[in-house]
């Protein structure tokens, strides 16, 4: 069995963003040379997510509005976590959108449904953050 590890780095200029990282993960699979196995992809921060869904701008805008309803950023004083920081909403948004995804690799490719894509969800940007890509197989 082979294994391969790579970190993907992001610095989102605003507080929140969704980034399609499917091409980066496909690149890591090519670099690994693994043809049959699994890829794990996880945010290495507790205020960011990795999730799978549709690459459709309207849906991403809907997610952003929905998450703001569930855990509004303002007023920051509504959260007990926000003593000395202001990112309690980002922790909650990350919890809803998830930490990681695992995808099967078949014949050297992501074994995806037609519309599935992998996204990095940033909820407290403006600093460098990373995603772990770990591939195992043969
Ligand atoms: Zn925090």
mmCIF file of C-alpha atoms and ligand atoms in Angstrom:
data_model
loop_
_atom_site.group_PDB
_atom_site.id
_atom_site.type_symbol
_atom_site.label_atom_id
_atom_site.label_comp_id
_atom_site.label_asym_id
_atom_site.label_seq_id
_atom_site.Cartn_x
_atom_site.Cartn_y
_atom_site.Cartn_z
ATOM 1 C CA UNK A 1 0.000 0.000 0.000
ATOM 2 C CA UNK A 2 1.202 3.491 -0.868
ATOM 3 C CA UNK A 3 0.387 6.717 0.936
ATOM 4 C CA UNK A 4 0.728 10.358 -0.058
ATOM 5 C CA UNK A 5 0.270 13.565 1.923
ATOM 6 C CA UNK A 6 -0.145 17.129 0.739
ATOM 7 C CA UNK A 7 -1.265 20.425 2.273
ATOM 8 C CA UNK A 8 -3.303 22.954 0.304
ATOM 9 C CA UNK A 9 -2.979 26.555 1.549
ATOM 10 C CA UNK A 10 -5.543 29.315 1.289
ATOM 11 C CA UNK A 11 -5.732 32.975 2.252
ATOM 12 C CA UNK A 12 -9.228 34.294 1.722
ATOM 13 C CA UNK A 13 -9.250 38.142 1.757
ATOM 14 C CA UNK A 14 -12.735 38.353 3.332
ATOM 15 C CA UNK A 15 -14.324 36.538 6.240
ATOM 16 C CA UNK A 16 -16.172 33.894 4.205
ATOM 17 C CA UNK A 17 -15.779 32.096 0.865
ATOM 18 C CA UNK A 18 -16.373 28.782 -0.863
ATOM 19 C CA UNK A 19 -13.531 27.536 -3.074
ATOM 20 C CA UNK A 20 -13.711 24.592 -5.477
ATOM 21 C CA UNK A 21 -10.636 22.512 -4.606
ATOM 22 C CA UNK A 22 -11.510 19.549 -6.864
ATOM 23 C CA UNK A 23 -8.668 20.347 -9.342
ATOM 24 C CA UNK A 24 -6.161 20.531 -6.449
ATOM 25 C CA UNK A 25 -7.289 17.147 -5.118
ATOM 26 C CA UNK A 26 -7.147 15.635 -8.624
ATOM 27 C CA UNK A 27 -3.608 17.018 -8.928
ATOM 28 C CA UNK A 28 -2.615 15.369 -5.638
ATOM 29 C CA UNK A 29 -4.036 12.035 -6.845
ATOM 30 C CA UNK A 30 -1.947 12.296 -10.043
ATOM 31 C CA UNK A 31 1.174 13.133 -7.996
ATOM 32 C CA UNK A 32 0.532 10.151 -5.712
ATOM 33 C CA UNK A 33 0.423 7.670 -8.600
ATOM 34 C CA UNK A 34 -2.315 5.823 -6.689
ATOM 35 C CA UNK A 35 -4.896 4.214 -8.981
ATOM 36 C CA UNK A 36 -7.167 2.412 -6.477
ATOM 37 C CA UNK A 37 -7.809 3.692 -2.960
ATOM 38 C CA UNK A 38 -9.216 6.583 -0.970
ATOM 39 C CA UNK A 39 -8.535 10.267 -0.537
ATOM 40 C CA UNK A 40 -9.283 12.048 2.723
ATOM 41 C CA UNK A 41 -9.560 15.804 2.598
ATOM 42 C CA UNK A 42 -9.986 17.831 5.808
ATOM 43 C CA UNK A 43 -9.762 21.415 6.977
ATOM 44 C CA UNK A 44 -6.954 21.759 9.539
ATOM 45 C CA UNK A 45 -8.782 24.616 11.278
ATOM 46 C CA UNK A 46 -11.885 24.705 13.477
ATOM 47 C CA UNK A 47 -13.379 27.669 11.602
ATOM 48 C CA UNK A 48 -13.248 26.151 8.086
ATOM 49 C CA UNK A 49 -14.876 23.184 6.339
ATOM 50 C CA UNK A 50 -14.369 20.731 3.521
ATOM 51 C CA UNK A 51 -17.582 19.468 1.942
ATOM 52 C CA UNK A 52 -18.981 18.022 -1.286
ATOM 53 C CA UNK A 53 -21.789 19.574 -3.264
ATOM 54 C CA UNK A 54 -22.715 21.315 -6.523
ATOM 55 C CA UNK A 55 -20.458 23.935 -8.147
ATOM 56 C CA UNK A 56 -23.284 26.428 -8.574
ATOM 57 C CA UNK A 57 -22.946 30.075 -7.506
ATOM 58 C CA UNK A 58 -26.624 30.475 -6.544
ATOM 59 C CA UNK A 59 -26.399 27.505 -4.191
ATOM 60 C CA UNK A 60 -23.248 28.906 -2.566
ATOM 61 C CA UNK A 61 -25.013 32.225 -2.015
ATOM 62 C CA UNK A 62 -27.952 30.289 -0.521
ATOM 63 C CA UNK A 63 -25.555 28.456 1.817
ATOM 64 C CA UNK A 64 -24.044 31.739 2.941
ATOM 65 C CA UNK A 65 -27.452 33.252 3.728
ATOM 66 C CA UNK A 66 -28.659 30.071 5.452
ATOM 67 C CA UNK A 67 -25.529 29.879 7.612
ATOM 68 C CA UNK A 68 -25.877 33.569 8.521
ATOM 69 C CA UNK A 69 -29.449 32.860 9.684
ATOM 70 C CA UNK A 70 -28.317 29.899 11.789
ATOM 71 C CA UNK A 71 -25.270 31.633 13.279
ATOM 72 C CA UNK A 72 -25.197 35.360 12.469
ATOM 73 C CA UNK A 73 -21.784 37.002 12.745
ATOM 74 C CA UNK A 74 -23.286 40.159 14.304
ATOM 75 C CA UNK A 75 -23.772 41.081 17.015
ATOM 76 C CA UNK A 76 -20.555 39.412 18.135
ATOM 77 C CA UNK A 77 -21.508 40.058 21.781
ATOM 78 C CA UNK A 78 -24.268 37.400 21.549
ATOM 79 C CA UNK A 79 -21.691 34.589 21.863
ATOM 80 C CA UNK A 80 -19.900 33.568 25.050
ATOM 81 C CA UNK A 81 -16.932 32.367 22.946
ATOM 82 C CA UNK A 82 -16.292 35.933 21.794
ATOM 83 C CA UNK A 83 -14.263 37.056 24.771
ATOM 84 C CA UNK A 84 -11.118 38.354 23.119
ATOM 85 C CA UNK A 85 -12.218 37.076 19.689
ATOM 86 C CA UNK A 86 -15.111 37.467 17.286
ATOM 87 C CA UNK A 87 -15.352 34.149 15.450
ATOM 88 C CA UNK A 88 -17.910 32.082 17.405
ATOM 89 C CA UNK A 89 -20.192 32.100 14.344
ATOM 90 C CA UNK A 90 -17.349 30.654 12.251
ATOM 91 C CA UNK A 91 -16.963 27.684 14.651
ATOM 92 C CA UNK A 92 -20.690 26.965 14.319
ATOM 93 C CA UNK A 93 -20.741 27.337 10.534
ATOM 94 C CA UNK A 94 -17.846 24.899 10.313
ATOM 95 C CA UNK A 95 -19.729 22.419 12.508
ATOM 96 C CA UNK A 96 -22.738 22.454 10.169
ATOM 97 C CA UNK A 97 -20.715 22.224 6.939
ATOM 98 C CA UNK A 98 -18.406 19.511 8.253
ATOM 99 C CA UNK A 99 -14.708 18.885 8.763
ATOM 100 C CA UNK A 100 -13.792 16.408 6.022
ATOM 101 C CA UNK A 101 -14.722 14.269 3.055
ATOM 102 C CA UNK A 102 -13.536 10.835 1.928
ATOM 103 C CA UNK A 103 -13.774 9.929 -1.755
ATOM 104 C CA UNK A 104 -13.025 6.648 -3.514
ATOM 105 C CA UNK A 105 -10.320 6.627 -6.175
ATOM 106 C CA UNK A 106 -11.019 4.289 -9.079
ATOM 107 C CA UNK A 107 -8.719 3.977 -12.071
ATOM 108 C CA UNK A 108 -6.727 6.993 -10.861
ATOM 109 C CA UNK A 109 -9.733 9.313 -10.693
ATOM 110 C CA UNK A 110 -12.221 10.623 -8.127
ATOM 111 C CA UNK A 111 -15.146 8.186 -8.251
ATOM 112 C CA UNK A 112 -17.795 10.905 -8.161
ATOM 113 C CA UNK A 113 -21.468 11.309 -8.937
ATOM 114 C CA UNK A 114 -22.136 13.593 -11.892
ATOM 115 C CA UNK A 115 -22.363 16.896 -9.990
ATOM 116 C CA UNK A 116 -20.182 16.210 -6.981
ATOM 117 C CA UNK A 117 -17.284 18.623 -6.369
ATOM 118 C CA UNK A 118 -15.081 19.244 -3.329
ATOM 119 C CA UNK A 119 -15.139 22.668 -1.655
ATOM 120 C CA UNK A 120 -13.155 24.493 0.965
ATOM 121 C CA UNK A 121 -15.531 26.549 3.103
ATOM 122 C CA UNK A 122 -13.886 29.495 4.829
ATOM 123 C CA UNK A 123 -15.770 31.159 7.690
ATOM 124 C CA UNK A 124 -13.025 33.226 9.319
ATOM 125 C CA UNK A 125 -10.548 34.188 6.602
ATOM 126 C CA UNK A 126 -7.978 36.975 6.253
ATOM 127 C CA UNK A 127 -5.152 34.627 7.290
ATOM 128 C CA UNK A 128 -3.307 31.633 5.872
ATOM 129 C CA UNK A 129 -5.094 28.339 6.503
ATOM 130 C CA UNK A 130 -4.680 24.824 5.165
ATOM 131 C CA UNK A 131 -6.383 21.640 4.080
ATOM 132 C CA UNK A 132 -4.848 18.192 4.466
ATOM 133 C CA UNK A 133 -5.035 15.766 1.549
ATOM 134 C CA UNK A 134 -4.140 12.187 2.484
ATOM 135 C CA UNK A 135 -4.273 9.442 -0.124
ATOM 136 C CA UNK A 136 -3.905 5.722 0.524
ATOM 137 C CA UNK A 137 -4.108 2.830 -1.888
ATOM 138 C CA UNK A 138 -2.060 1.209 -4.617
HETATM 139 ZN ZN1 LIG B 1 -12.624 31.037 18.136
#
